[in-house]
GROMACS .gro file of C-alpha atoms in nm:
model
  366
    1MET     CA    1  -1.011  -1.262   4.284
    2ARG     CA    2  -0.998  -0.912   4.140
    3LEU     CA    3  -0.625  -0.884   4.191
    4ILE     CA    4  -0.422  -1.055   3.921
    5HIS     CA    5  -0.053  -1.137   3.922
    6ALA     CA    6   0.068  -1.139   3.564
    7GLY     CA    7   0.427  -1.224   3.648
    8ILE     CA    8   0.602  -1.468   3.883
    9PHE     CA    9   0.786  -1.342   4.191
   10LYS     CA   10   1.082  -1.555   4.293
   11SER     CA   11   1.046  -1.583   4.667
   12THR     CA   12   1.388  -1.748   4.702
   13ASN     CA   13   1.547  -1.417   4.610
   14HIS     CA   14   1.323  -1.213   4.835
   15VAL     CA   15   1.519  -1.255   5.159
   16TYR     CA   16   1.850  -1.175   4.992
   17MET     CA   17   1.700  -0.876   4.818
   18LYS     CA   18   1.553  -0.751   5.143
   19ASN     CA   19   1.894  -0.762   5.311
   20ILE     CA   20   2.061  -0.541   5.053
   21LYS     CA   21   1.765  -0.327   4.951
   22GLU     CA   22   1.818  -0.037   5.192
   23LYS     CA   23   2.179   0.026   5.094
   24VAL     CA   24   2.112   0.004   4.724
   25VAL     CA   25   1.805   0.224   4.734
   26GLN     CA   26   1.983   0.489   4.944
   27PHE     CA   27   2.263   0.504   4.691
   28THR     CA   28   2.032   0.510   4.393
   29PHE     CA   29   1.841   0.806   4.531
   30ARG     CA   30   2.162   1.010   4.554
   31SER     CA   31   2.260   0.920   4.199
   32ARG     CA   32   1.907   0.983   4.058
   33PHE     CA   33   1.869   0.605   4.067
   34VAL     CA   34   1.880   0.523   3.698
   35PRO     CA   35   2.207   0.334   3.622
   36VAL     CA   36   2.232   0.152   3.954
   37PHE     CA   37   1.860   0.086   3.968
   38ALA     CA   38   1.861  -0.077   3.625
   39ARG     CA   39   2.173  -0.284   3.695
   40TYR     CA   40   2.042  -0.393   4.036
   41TYR     CA   41   1.718  -0.530   3.898
   42SER     CA   42   1.871  -0.692   3.593
   43ASN     CA   43   2.094  -0.893   3.825
   44MET     CA   44   1.857  -0.972   4.110
   45SER     CA   45   1.487  -1.001   4.025
   46LYS     CA   46   1.204  -0.846   3.832
   47PRO     CA   47   1.082  -0.507   3.955
   48SER     CA   48   0.716  -0.494   4.052
   49VAL     CA   49   0.447  -0.290   3.878
   50TYR     CA   50   0.092  -0.219   3.992
   51ILE     CA   51  -0.166  -0.127   3.726
   52THR     CA   52  -0.489   0.032   3.843
   53ARG     CA   53  -0.701  -0.109   3.556
   54GLU     CA   54  -0.684  -0.399   3.314
   55VAL     CA   55  -0.505  -0.264   3.004
   56ASN     CA   56  -0.444  -0.390   2.652
   57LYS     CA   57  -0.253  -0.711   2.582
   58GLU     CA   58   0.031  -0.533   2.401
   59ALA     CA   59   0.112  -0.325   2.709
   60LEU     CA   60   0.085  -0.623   2.945
   61ASP     CA   61   0.300  -0.845   2.724
   62LEU     CA   62   0.578  -0.587   2.718
   63LEU     CA   63   0.571  -0.539   3.095
   64ASN     CA   64   0.562  -0.912   3.163
   65THR     CA   65   0.894  -0.960   2.985
   66GLN     CA   66   1.066  -0.735   3.238
   67CYS     CA   67   0.844  -0.699   3.545
   68ASP     CA   68   0.627  -0.870   3.802
   69VAL     CA   69   0.287  -0.724   3.713
   70THR     CA   70  -0.022  -0.695   3.934
   71PHE     CA   71  -0.340  -0.523   3.822
   72TRP     CA   72  -0.698  -0.448   3.922
   73THR     CA   73  -0.966  -0.619   3.712
   74GLY     CA   74  -1.280  -0.476   3.868
   75PRO     CA   75  -1.552  -0.317   3.654
   76GLY     CA   76  -1.466   0.037   3.762
   77PRO     CA   77  -1.173   0.237   3.898
   78VAL     CA   78  -0.968   0.065   4.163
   79PRO     CA   79  -1.108   0.145   4.511
   80ARG     CA   80  -0.873   0.364   4.709
   81SER     CA   81  -0.848   0.099   4.980
   82GLU     CA   82  -0.727  -0.154   4.721
   83LEU     CA   83  -0.478   0.092   4.578
   84LEU     CA   84  -0.339   0.167   4.922
   85LYS     CA   85  -0.310  -0.204   4.995
   86ASN     CA   86  -0.147  -0.308   4.670
   87ILE     CA   87   0.090  -0.019   4.601
   88GLU     CA   88   0.306  -0.109   4.900
   89ASN     CA   89   0.669  -0.172   4.800
   90LYS     CA   90   0.593  -0.151   4.427
   91HIS     CA   91   0.861  -0.006   4.200
   92ALA     CA   92   0.625   0.139   3.939
   93LEU     CA   93   0.265   0.257   3.928
   94PHE     CA   94   0.067   0.249   3.602
   95CYS     CA   95  -0.242   0.461   3.673
   96MET     CA   96  -0.540   0.633   3.513
   97LEU     CA   97  -0.683   0.984   3.539
   98THR     CA   98  -0.949   0.841   3.774
   99ASP     CA   99  -0.682   0.764   4.035
  100ARG     CA  100  -0.589   1.036   4.283
  101ILE     CA  101  -0.218   0.994   4.356
  102ASP     CA  102  -0.130   1.197   4.664
  103SER     CA  103   0.102   1.182   4.963
  104ALA     CA  104  -0.101   0.904   5.128
  105ILE     CA  105  -0.047   0.678   4.826
  106LEU     CA  106   0.319   0.776   4.801
  107ASP     CA  107   0.375   0.711   5.172
  108ARG     CA  108   0.222   0.366   5.142
  109ALA     CA  109   0.431   0.289   4.834
  110GLY     CA  110   0.751   0.362   5.021
  111ASN     CA  111   1.098   0.426   4.886
  112ASN     CA  112   1.078   0.156   4.619
  113LEU     CA  113   0.851   0.360   4.393
  114LYS     CA  114   1.057   0.511   4.112
  115ILE     CA  115   0.812   0.589   3.831
  116ILE     CA  116   0.445   0.674   3.789
  117ALA     CA  117   0.306   0.634   3.437
  118THR     CA  118  -0.039   0.779   3.383
  119MET     CA  119  -0.248   0.674   3.084
  120SER     CA  120  -0.359   1.030   3.015
  121VAL     CA  121  -0.239   1.361   2.880
  122GLY     CA  122  -0.379   1.544   3.183
  123TYR     CA  123  -0.211   1.512   3.519
  124ASP     CA  124  -0.425   1.714   3.760
  125HIS     CA  125  -0.500   1.386   3.942
  126LEU     CA  126  -0.133   1.366   4.040
  127ASP     CA  127   0.025   1.562   4.325
  128VAL     CA  128   0.314   1.661   4.099
  129PRO     CA  129   0.514   1.869   4.352
  130GLU     CA  130   0.500   1.588   4.609
  131ILE     CA  131   0.597   1.325   4.351
  132LYS     CA  132   0.888   1.534   4.225
  133LYS     CA  133   1.003   1.602   4.581
  134ARG     CA  134   1.047   1.229   4.626
  135ASN     CA  135   1.252   1.195   4.304
  136ILE     CA  136   0.984   0.983   4.140
  137LYS     CA  137   0.965   1.017   3.764
  138ILE     CA  138   0.632   1.090   3.593
  139ALA     CA  139   0.542   0.964   3.247
  140TYR     CA  140   0.226   1.056   3.059
  141THR     CA  141   0.079   1.017   2.709
  142PRO     CA  142   0.073   1.348   2.521
  143GLY     CA  143   0.037   1.360   2.145
  144VAL     CA  144  -0.106   1.013   2.092
  145LEU     CA  145  -0.462   1.115   2.177
  146THR     CA  146  -0.452   1.444   1.987
  147ASP     CA  147  -0.630   1.324   1.674
  148ALA     CA  148  -0.897   1.125   1.856
  149THR     CA  149  -0.979   1.415   2.088
  150ALA     CA  150  -0.989   1.666   1.802
  151GLU     CA  151  -1.225   1.439   1.608
  152LEU     CA  152  -1.451   1.409   1.910
  153ALA     CA  153  -1.452   1.787   1.964
  154VAL     CA  154  -1.570   1.847   1.608
  155ALA     CA  155  -1.834   1.573   1.638
  156LEU     CA  156  -1.958   1.721   1.965
  157LEU     CA  157  -1.971   2.071   1.818
  158LEU     CA  158  -2.180   1.949   1.526
  159ALA     CA  159  -2.404   1.734   1.747
  160THR     CA  160  -2.475   2.040   1.962
  161SER     CA  161  -2.517   2.302   1.692
  162ARG     CA  162  -2.720   2.084   1.454
  163ARG     CA  163  -2.924   1.932   1.738
  164LEU     CA  164  -2.846   1.576   1.636
  165LEU     CA  165  -2.952   1.409   1.961
  166GLU     CA  166  -3.276   1.608   1.972
  167ALA     CA  167  -3.350   1.519   1.610
  168ASN     CA  168  -3.280   1.151   1.669
  169GLU     CA  169  -3.515   1.150   1.968
  170GLU     CA  170  -3.789   1.322   1.765
  171ALA     CA  171  -3.755   1.065   1.487
  172ARG     CA  172  -3.778   0.777   1.735
  173THR     CA  173  -4.072   0.909   1.936
  174GLY     CA  174  -4.312   1.036   1.669
  175GLY     CA  175  -4.207   1.397   1.663
  176TRP     CA  176  -4.115   1.374   1.294
  177GLN     CA  177  -4.425   1.509   1.125
  178ALA     CA  178  -4.476   1.726   0.815
  179TRP     CA  179  -4.178   1.930   0.698
  180SER     CA  180  -4.144   2.270   0.863
  181PRO     CA  181  -3.904   2.546   0.752
  182PHE     CA  182  -3.720   2.598   1.081
  183TRP     CA  183  -3.786   2.276   1.270
  184MET     CA  184  -3.468   2.129   1.425
  185CYS     CA  185  -3.256   2.413   1.285
  186GLY     CA  186  -2.932   2.523   1.446
  187PRO     CA  187  -2.639   2.755   1.369
  188GLY     CA  188  -2.405   2.655   1.087
  189LEU     CA  189  -2.029   2.692   1.065
  190LYS     CA  190  -2.009   2.859   0.724
  191GLY     CA  191  -1.931   3.228   0.759
  192SER     CA  192  -1.900   3.203   1.138
  193THR     CA  193  -1.623   3.293   1.379
  194VAL     CA  194  -1.472   2.989   1.550
  195GLY     CA  195  -1.284   3.047   1.875
  196ILE     CA  196  -1.031   2.802   2.015
  197ALA     CA  197  -0.945   2.840   2.384
  198GLY     CA  198  -0.608   2.671   2.426
  199PHE     CA  199  -0.401   2.646   2.107
  200GLY     CA  200  -0.177   2.352   2.188
  201ARG     CA  201  -0.165   2.033   1.985
  202ILE     CA  202  -0.532   1.947   2.034
  203GLY     CA  203  -0.655   2.302   1.982
  204GLN     CA  204  -0.461   2.328   1.656
  205GLU     CA  205  -0.598   1.998   1.528
  206ILE     CA  206  -0.953   2.108   1.611
  207ALA     CA  207  -0.897   2.427   1.411
  208LYS     CA  208  -0.759   2.230   1.115
  209ARG     CA  209  -1.062   2.002   1.111
  210LEU     CA  210  -1.307   2.292   1.131
  211LYS     CA  211  -1.147   2.496   0.855
  212PRO     CA  212  -1.304   2.293   0.569
  213PHE     CA  213  -1.647   2.398   0.702
  214ASN     CA  214  -1.559   2.748   0.574
  215PRO     CA  215  -1.585   2.967   0.884
  216GLU     CA  216  -1.509   3.330   0.808
  217ARG     CA  217  -1.252   3.350   1.089
  218ILE     CA  218  -1.067   3.121   1.326
  219ILE     CA  219  -0.943   3.299   1.636
  220TYR     CA  220  -0.758   3.158   1.933
  221TYR     CA  221  -0.669   3.244   2.290
  222ASN     CA  222  -0.347   3.102   2.431
  223ARG     CA  223  -0.108   3.205   2.705
  224SER     CA  224   0.178   3.218   2.454
  225GLU     CA  225   0.168   3.307   2.086
  226ARG     CA  226   0.174   3.023   1.833
  227LYS     CA  227   0.265   3.239   1.535
  228LYS     CA  228   0.397   2.975   1.295
  229GLU     CA  229   0.120   2.722   1.362
  230ALA     CA  230  -0.148   2.993   1.349
  231GLU     CA  231  -0.024   3.121   1.013
  232GLU     CA  232  -0.033   2.770   0.867
  233ILE     CA  233  -0.393   2.725   0.980
  234GLY     CA  234  -0.504   3.080   0.915
  235ALA     CA  235  -0.586   3.153   1.277
  236GLU     CA  236  -0.558   3.484   1.457
  237ARG     CA  237  -0.458   3.533   1.820
  238VAL     CA  238  -0.691   3.741   2.039
  239ASN     CA  239  -0.727   3.812   2.408
  240PHE     CA  240  -0.974   3.619   2.619
  241ASP     CA  241  -1.244   3.887   2.621
  242ASP     CA  242  -1.233   3.915   2.241
  243LEU     CA  243  -1.261   3.539   2.210
  244LEU     CA  244  -1.574   3.548   2.424
  245THR     CA  245  -1.743   3.841   2.252
  246GLN     CA  246  -1.655   3.758   1.890
  247SER     CA  247  -1.694   3.380   1.868
  248ASP     CA  248  -2.000   3.201   1.736
  249PHE     CA  249  -1.845   2.870   1.842
  250ILE     CA  250  -1.599   2.822   2.129
  251SER     CA  251  -1.406   2.497   2.164
  252VAL     CA  252  -1.206   2.458   2.484
  253SER     CA  253  -0.881   2.260   2.492
  254LEU     CA  254  -0.711   2.409   2.797
  255SER     CA  255  -0.509   2.230   3.061
  256LEU     CA  256  -0.647   2.260   3.413
  257THR     CA  257  -0.417   2.485   3.616
  258PRO     CA  258  -0.474   2.733   3.900
  259GLU     CA  259  -0.494   3.004   3.630
  260THR     CA  260  -0.756   2.824   3.418
  261LYS     CA  261  -0.971   2.685   3.701
  262GLU     CA  262  -1.330   2.802   3.644
  263MET     CA  263  -1.205   3.041   3.376
  264PHE     CA  264  -1.542   3.008   3.208
  265ASN     CA  265  -1.752   3.163   3.483
  266GLU     CA  266  -2.066   3.374   3.499
  267ALA     CA  267  -1.881   3.682   3.377
  268ALA     CA  268  -1.739   3.491   3.082
  269PHE     CA  269  -2.074   3.344   2.975
  270SER     CA  270  -2.240   3.686   3.004
  271LYS     CA  271  -1.997   3.820   2.741
  272MET     CA  272  -2.073   3.549   2.484
  273LYS     CA  273  -2.316   3.587   2.198
  274THR     CA  274  -2.665   3.455   2.259
  275ASN     CA  275  -2.619   3.229   1.955
  276ALA     CA  276  -2.283   3.095   2.080
  277VAL     CA  277  -2.216   2.722   2.097
  278PHE     CA  278  -1.978   2.623   2.378
  279VAL     CA  279  -1.785   2.293   2.360
  280ASN     CA  280  -1.550   2.156   2.626
  281THR     CA  281  -1.333   1.849   2.569
  282SER     CA  282  -1.050   1.947   2.805
  283ARG     CA  283  -1.120   1.939   3.179
  284GLY     CA  284  -1.443   1.996   3.366
  285GLY     CA  285  -1.266   2.218   3.617
  286VAL     CA  286  -1.205   2.500   3.366
  287VAL     CA  287  -1.580   2.569   3.378
  288ASP     CA  288  -1.789   2.705   3.663
  289GLN     CA  289  -2.061   2.446   3.607
  290GLN     CA  290  -2.332   2.629   3.798
  291ALA     CA  291  -2.267   2.938   3.587
  292LEU     CA  292  -2.294   2.728   3.271
  293ILE     CA  293  -2.624   2.577   3.386
  294LYS     CA  294  -2.760   2.924   3.452
  295ALA     CA  295  -2.643   3.051   3.112
  296LEU     CA  296  -2.812   2.759   2.935
  297GLN     CA  297  -3.134   2.784   3.136
  298GLN     CA  298  -3.162   3.157   3.071
  299LYS     CA  299  -3.067   3.118   2.702
  300LYS     CA  300  -2.768   3.348   2.744
  301ILE     CA  301  -2.585   3.114   2.506
  302TRP     CA  302  -2.734   2.887   2.239
  303GLY     CA  303  -2.604   2.554   2.361
  304ALA     CA  304  -2.321   2.350   2.510
  305GLY     CA  305  -2.151   2.022   2.426
  306LEU     CA  306  -1.960   1.863   2.713
  307ASP     CA  307  -1.729   1.563   2.717
  308VAL     CA  308  -1.592   1.662   3.059
  309MET     CA  309  -1.775   1.770   3.372
  310THR     CA  310  -1.741   1.807   3.748
  311PRO     CA  311  -1.773   1.555   3.901
  312GLU     CA  312  -1.736   1.253   3.678
  313PRO     CA  313  -1.949   1.052   3.637
  314LEU     CA  314  -2.206   1.330   3.646
  315PRO     CA  315  -2.496   1.244   3.883
  316LEU     CA  316  -2.817   1.166   3.696
  317ASP     CA  317  -3.006   1.434   3.888
  318ASN     CA  318  -2.771   1.708   3.764
  319PRO     CA  319  -2.965   1.991   3.594
  320LEU     CA  320  -2.748   1.961   3.281
  321PHE     CA  321  -2.926   1.637   3.192
  322LYS     CA  322  -3.261   1.817   3.186
  323LEU     CA  323  -3.150   2.076   2.930
  324LYS     CA  324  -3.225   2.010   2.564
  325ASN     CA  325  -2.960   2.262   2.462
  326CYS     CA  326  -2.683   2.060   2.627
  327VAL     CA  327  -2.520   1.748   2.480
  328ILE     CA  328  -2.336   1.534   2.735
  329LEU     CA  329  -2.083   1.261   2.660
  330PRO     CA  330  -1.913   1.038   2.921
  331HIS     CA  331  -1.553   1.162   2.875
  332ILE     CA  332  -1.476   0.967   2.557
  333GLY     CA  333  -1.238   1.212   2.390
  334SER     CA  334  -0.962   0.957   2.339
  335ALA     CA  335  -1.194   0.658   2.299
  336ALA     CA  336  -1.063   0.530   1.968
  337VAL     CA  337  -0.943   0.171   1.996
  338GLU     CA  338  -0.608   0.242   1.832
  339THR     CA  339  -0.551   0.546   2.052
  340ARG     CA  340  -0.621   0.367   2.380
  341LYS     CA  341  -0.394   0.078   2.281
  342GLU     CA  342  -0.113   0.318   2.196
  343MET     CA  343  -0.160   0.504   2.526
  344GLY     CA  344  -0.126   0.179   2.719
  345LEU     CA  345   0.182   0.077   2.522
  346ILE     CA  346   0.350   0.414   2.578
  347CYS     CA  347   0.300   0.378   2.954
  348ALA     CA  348   0.452   0.030   2.943
  349LYS     CA  349   0.747   0.149   2.734
  350ASN     CA  350   0.813   0.433   2.977
  351ILE     CA  351   0.818   0.194   3.273
  352VAL     CA  352   1.054  -0.047   3.098
  353ALA     CA  353   1.279   0.242   2.994
  354ALA     CA  354   1.301   0.358   3.355
  355PHE     CA  355   1.401   0.013   3.476
  356LYS     CA  356   1.667  -0.013   3.204
  357GLY     CA  357   1.810   0.328   3.286
  358ASP     CA  358   1.704   0.473   2.950
  359PRO     CA  359   1.540   0.815   2.899
  360LEU     CA  360   1.162   0.808   2.920
  361LEU     CA  361   0.973   0.846   2.594
  362THR     CA  362   0.731   1.103   2.736
  363GLU     CA  363   0.845   1.235   3.072
  364LEU     CA  364   0.654   1.511   3.246
  365LYS     CA  365   0.915   1.778   3.309
  366THR     CA  366   0.701   2.039   3.482
   0.00000   0.00000   0.00000
């Protein structure tokens, strides 16, 4: 069995609950559900939660004290057919960025669904307008993965610029011969101009971690000015074109929105320096991937480091895998053990808070 019940549902209460459910739920919708919803479940039975992957013990233990928990234990993302089958009549959904939550899922869930907690900082996999229209709360995990993602961005930038994967392969396969002055050389950070596209929490932490490498300038592009934070770091705001034309290194930490979709397109890559290193740890959709492939093949930019792509997983026959000037990672930006555990626990805490009628720790307000 891939479907696991981590709590016990009291069937003796089920008939009684079913008889009163419609009236209570109708009233709770009009009152934004929180006080009555919490009181109803504390008196009657545990609310039900469906989790789309097996998460850490700390998160499960917390949920099991308050909820009837069911989760998918398969080796990959929950199949859509399983999600559609098991979301029915659940009161909370604990999902991942691999799960597309749209009107079909919401329709199958029915009126019981009151909160969706996603174990991610991004939420482009959620149909937010449709969820909000149904008065379902959304919780996510901003902040907690900032440090891990910033660390990964710096590591990816260095792996790309200093050709670490190429060098490792040469050492393993006999390519390491007599010393040569410019063998395995790449651009260094000292004296360079570092550009940060997206100067939110992650972008700022990337800039802080790159500063000790002594770049001459750190510039950033952001929709709104971050004057105080930029002054503390020593960063300078520029427009998008200036970021493209002036940067030796570009690290992308943008959210995926209609405005940023394929923002890095053929025109953008054509404006970059030929020695530019491009790193993306945000969302694959902010890049026109075919334009990036062309830019790398034609040496219009020096190299690219990607932790995010379109689609994911990237098919093995994708041209990016054939390019030595492209380093590809399997979307591991937040893959620090402590970070993933904290993300799971935050989702669990948000669900419990919703059932108790308390404010969510990290509610998506957009």
